[in-house]
Amino acid sequence: MAEILPADKALEPALALLRAGEVVAIPTETVYGLAGDATNGDAVARIYEAKGRPRFNPLIAHVSDMEMAGRIGRFDPQSQKLAETFWPGPLTLVVPLKPDAGIHPLVTAGLDTIALRMPRGFGAKLIAALGAPLAAPSANTSGRISSTSAEAVAGDLGSRIRLVVDDGATSVGLESTILKVEGGKVRLLRPGGITAAEIEAAVGMKPERGAKGIEAPGMMLSHYAPAAGMRLAVEEVCAGEALLAFGPQRVMGADRAAATLNLSPSGNLREAATNLFSFMRELDRGGAATIAVEPIPVEGLGEAINDRLARAAAPRGTESGE
């Protein structure tokens, strides 16, 4: 089983494993990531192996600073502006990959672009000390609920990896927003910890929606899925269902729920985002066949929350549309 070390004692052990081509589960502000040296093919292959991740699904490469990012990808003025505004933080930018970047082809899954993010905290320190970018998808079995605590990582991947770095619960609780700039326009490939309104304020235009096939990580139609089935925006709870609630008012039949967890009793979307994956995981452990989810507003972080819920509810094995 994986060893769990607190962040303040884990830097050197994590570095030793990464330099040996191993993978390490690390905390970020979004969710916990399963990290390996993005320039090392063996390490990247181990990420795919540990997660059971489809090889056509690319990975985000995490960098420590703009100098490292600039060695890997080409930044147009708008992408540069977005990076300056939101990095470090929960934003991933898809930019053209430089031919001499040194990134292993498994990271990009054959694309001529690279998804880059600059994390805060332990991840940033680790990347800087390693001197190389880290490929780091969420630290969970592919398609399952993302992990927002070290304990969740260990419970899922503990038999497949050697180290989990523990820095407590993640602060954002949702994966990063993914953007791609093309032809002077900003496209939102995946909503996440940075809202569309914040993006518009930074670049002076509303981001367009929609992807053209698999353009970035985390775009599987079926993703973030519990073992239980999911019913979204329910008006009534059926007997025996678990209930994922939101806000102060309950839907009909809520008293019949086998178990209830409220993402935010006050209706705060940031609190709901922080709790989403951990509450889904806890309700799933209760054994109910179905999790009913109360309606959640789509504005602000609600867009990302509803995106994750829709992917969790999608038919399993749905691979098109990424």
mmCIF file of N, CA, C and O in Angstrom, residues 41-59 104-111 142 214 216-217 220 319 322:
data_model
loop_
_atom_site.group_PDB
_atom_site.id
_atom_site.type_symbol
_atom_site.label_atom_id
_atom_site.label_comp_id
_atom_site.label_asym_id
_atom_site.label_seq_id
_atom_site.Cartn_x
_atom_site.Cartn_y
_atom_site.Cartn_z
ATOM 1 N N GLY A 41 8.992 8.803 -20.695
ATOM 2 C CA GLY A 41 7.943 7.943 -21.217
ATOM 3 C C GLY A 41 7.523 6.852 -20.256
ATOM 4 O O GLY A 41 6.338 6.507 -20.171
ATOM 5 N N ASP A 42 8.475 6.273 -19.514
ATOM 6 C CA ASP A 42 8.120 5.228 -18.550
ATOM 7 C C ASP A 42 7.210 5.780 -17.460
ATOM 8 O O ASP A 42 6.239 5.133 -17.047
ATOM 9 N N ALA A 43 7.529 6.993 -16.992
ATOM 10 C CA ALA A 43 6.716 7.603 -15.938
ATOM 11 C C ALA A 43 5.306 7.884 -16.440
ATOM 12 O O ALA A 43 4.312 7.618 -15.741
ATOM 13 N N VAL A 44 5.197 8.427 -17.649
ATOM 14 C CA VAL A 44 3.873 8.743 -18.199
ATOM 15 C C VAL A 44 3.077 7.462 -18.414
ATOM 16 O O VAL A 44 1.875 7.404 -18.135
ATOM 17 N N ALA A 45 3.730 6.415 -18.887
ATOM 18 C CA ALA A 45 3.051 5.138 -19.064
ATOM 19 C C ALA A 45 2.535 4.603 -17.732
ATOM 20 O O ALA A 45 1.457 3.997 -17.669
ATOM 21 N N ARG A 46 3.304 4.833 -16.661
ATOM 22 C CA ARG A 46 2.859 4.380 -15.341
ATOM 23 C C ARG A 46 1.600 5.134 -14.891
ATOM 24 O O ARG A 46 0.754 4.580 -14.182
ATOM 25 N N ILE A 47 1.476 6.406 -15.275
ATOM 26 C CA ILE A 47 0.260 7.150 -14.950
ATOM 27 C C ILE A 47 -0.948 6.486 -15.611
ATOM 28 O O ILE A 47 -1.967 6.211 -14.975
ATOM 29 N N TYR A 48 -0.825 6.218 -16.913
ATOM 30 C CA TYR A 48 -1.921 5.569 -17.632
ATOM 31 C C TYR A 48 -2.240 4.205 -17.027
ATOM 32 O O TYR A 48 -3.405 3.827 -16.866
ATOM 33 N N GLU A 49 -1.195 3.457 -16.679
ATOM 34 C CA GLU A 49 -1.389 2.124 -16.123
ATOM 35 C C GLU A 49 -2.089 2.179 -14.774
ATOM 36 O O GLU A 49 -3.030 1.411 -14.518
ATOM 37 N N ALA A 50 -1.644 3.076 -13.898
ATOM 38 C CA ALA A 50 -2.243 3.162 -12.562
ATOM 39 C C ALA A 50 -3.698 3.591 -12.614
ATOM 40 O O ALA A 50 -4.538 3.107 -11.845
ATOM 41 N N LYS A 51 -4.009 4.494 -13.538
ATOM 42 C CA LYS A 51 -5.371 5.001 -13.644
ATOM 43 C C LYS A 51 -6.281 4.114 -14.494
ATOM 44 O O LYS A 51 -7.506 4.206 -14.411
ATOM 45 N N GLY A 52 -5.691 3.267 -15.349
ATOM 46 C CA GLY A 52 -6.492 2.557 -16.338
ATOM 47 C C GLY A 52 -7.078 3.540 -17.344
ATOM 48 O O GLY A 52 -8.205 3.403 -17.795
ATOM 49 N N ARG A 53 -6.274 4.552 -17.711
ATOM 50 C CA ARG A 53 -6.751 5.667 -18.536
ATOM 51 C C ARG A 53 -6.597 5.346 -20.020
ATOM 52 O O ARG A 53 -5.552 4.859 -20.448
ATOM 53 N N PRO A 54 -7.614 5.645 -20.855
ATOM 54 C CA PRO A 54 -7.468 5.426 -22.299
ATOM 55 C C PRO A 54 -6.299 6.229 -22.854
ATOM 56 O O PRO A 54 -6.117 7.396 -22.521
ATOM 57 N N ARG A 55 -5.518 5.608 -23.739
ATOM 58 C CA ARG A 55 -4.314 6.254 -24.251
ATOM 59 C C ARG A 55 -4.623 7.464 -25.141
ATOM 60 O O ARG A 55 -3.764 8.288 -25.381
ATOM 61 N N PHE A 56 -5.852 7.551 -25.664
ATOM 62 C CA PHE A 56 -6.176 8.697 -26.515
ATOM 63 C C PHE A 56 -6.583 9.917 -25.703
ATOM 64 O O PHE A 56 -6.895 10.959 -26.260
ATOM 65 N N ASN A 57 -6.606 9.791 -24.391
ATOM 66 C CA ASN A 57 -7.019 10.898 -23.528
ATOM 67 C C ASN A 57 -5.758 11.624 -23.049
ATOM 68 O O ASN A 57 -4.987 11.072 -22.262
ATOM 69 N N PRO A 58 -5.479 12.846 -23.522
ATOM 70 C CA PRO A 58 -4.230 13.523 -23.176
ATOM 71 C C PRO A 58 -4.162 13.930 -21.711
ATOM 72 O O PRO A 58 -5.154 13.854 -20.979
ATOM 73 N N LEU A 59 -2.980 14.370 -21.295
ATOM 74 C CA LEU A 59 -2.715 14.756 -19.918
ATOM 75 C C LEU A 59 -2.337 16.229 -19.844
ATOM 76 O O LEU A 59 -1.789 16.788 -20.797
ATOM 77 N N HIS A 104 7.062 13.988 -23.604
ATOM 78 C CA HIS A 104 6.873 12.680 -24.202
ATOM 79 C C HIS A 104 5.544 12.632 -24.954
ATOM 80 O O HIS A 104 4.536 13.182 -24.480
ATOM 81 N N PRO A 105 5.499 11.993 -26.140
ATOM 82 C CA PRO A 105 4.269 11.980 -26.935
ATOM 83 C C PRO A 105 3.056 11.394 -26.226
ATOM 84 O O PRO A 105 1.909 11.734 -26.568
ATOM 85 N N LEU A 106 3.258 10.519 -25.246
ATOM 86 C CA LEU A 106 2.111 9.977 -24.511
ATOM 87 C C LEU A 106 1.331 11.072 -23.785
ATOM 88 O O LEU A 106 0.135 10.929 -23.547
ATOM 89 N N VAL A 107 2.000 12.154 -23.412
ATOM 90 C CA VAL A 107 1.324 13.237 -22.694
ATOM 91 C C VAL A 107 0.274 13.905 -23.579
ATOM 92 O O VAL A 107 -0.833 14.213 -23.131
ATOM 93 N N THR A 108 0.614 14.128 -24.834
ATOM 94 C CA THR A 108 -0.291 14.847 -25.747
ATOM 95 C C THR A 108 -1.233 13.925 -26.494
ATOM 96 O O THR A 108 -2.134 14.398 -27.191
ATOM 97 N N ALA A 109 -1.042 12.602 -26.378
ATOM 98 C CA ALA A 109 -1.896 11.624 -27.066
ATOM 99 C C ALA A 109 -1.959 11.893 -28.566
ATOM 100 O O ALA A 109 -3.005 11.754 -29.207
ATOM 101 N N GLY A 110 -0.820 12.308 -29.131
ATOM 102 C CA GLY A 110 -0.744 12.506 -30.561
ATOM 103 C C GLY A 110 -1.176 13.861 -31.060
ATOM 104 O O GLY A 110 -1.104 14.138 -32.262
ATOM 105 N N LEU A 111 -1.620 14.759 -30.185
ATOM 106 C CA LEU A 111 -2.037 16.095 -30.600
ATOM 107 C C LEU A 111 -0.811 16.983 -30.810
ATOM 108 O O LEU A 111 0.261 16.722 -30.266
ATOM 109 N N SER A 142 -9.470 5.884 -13.747
ATOM 110 C CA SER A 142 -10.031 6.636 -14.864
ATOM 111 C C SER A 142 -11.547 6.512 -14.922
ATOM 112 O O SER A 142 -12.115 5.420 -14.830
ATOM 113 N N ILE A 214 -11.489 15.291 -29.367
ATOM 114 C CA ILE A 214 -10.665 15.281 -28.155
ATOM 115 C C ILE A 214 -9.586 16.340 -28.306
ATOM 116 O O ILE A 214 -8.621 16.159 -29.035
ATOM 117 N N ALA A 216 -8.448 18.162 -25.359
ATOM 118 C CA ALA A 216 -7.823 18.433 -24.071
ATOM 119 C C ALA A 216 -8.209 17.335 -23.090
ATOM 120 O O ALA A 216 -9.120 16.539 -23.354
ATOM 121 N N PRO A 217 -7.542 17.273 -21.938
ATOM 122 C CA PRO A 217 -7.901 16.282 -20.923
ATOM 123 C C PRO A 217 -9.284 16.531 -20.329
ATOM 124 O O PRO A 217 -9.833 17.627 -20.417
ATOM 125 N N MET A 220 -14.046 13.398 -21.494
ATOM 126 C CA MET A 220 -14.835 12.189 -21.701
ATOM 127 C C MET A 220 -16.293 12.460 -21.345
ATOM 128 O O MET A 220 -16.589 13.093 -20.329
ATOM 129 N N GLU A 319 -17.220 7.274 -24.961
ATOM 130 C CA GLU A 319 -15.904 7.829 -25.211
ATOM 131 C C GLU A 319 -15.912 8.889 -26.281
ATOM 132 O O GLU A 319 -14.928 9.604 -26.465
ATOM 133 N N GLU A 322 -15.170 13.740 -26.538
ATOM 134 C CA GLU A 322 -14.196 14.307 -25.614
ATOM 135 C C GLU A 322 -13.550 15.538 -26.179
ATOM 136 O O GLU A 322 -13.268 15.576 -27.364
#
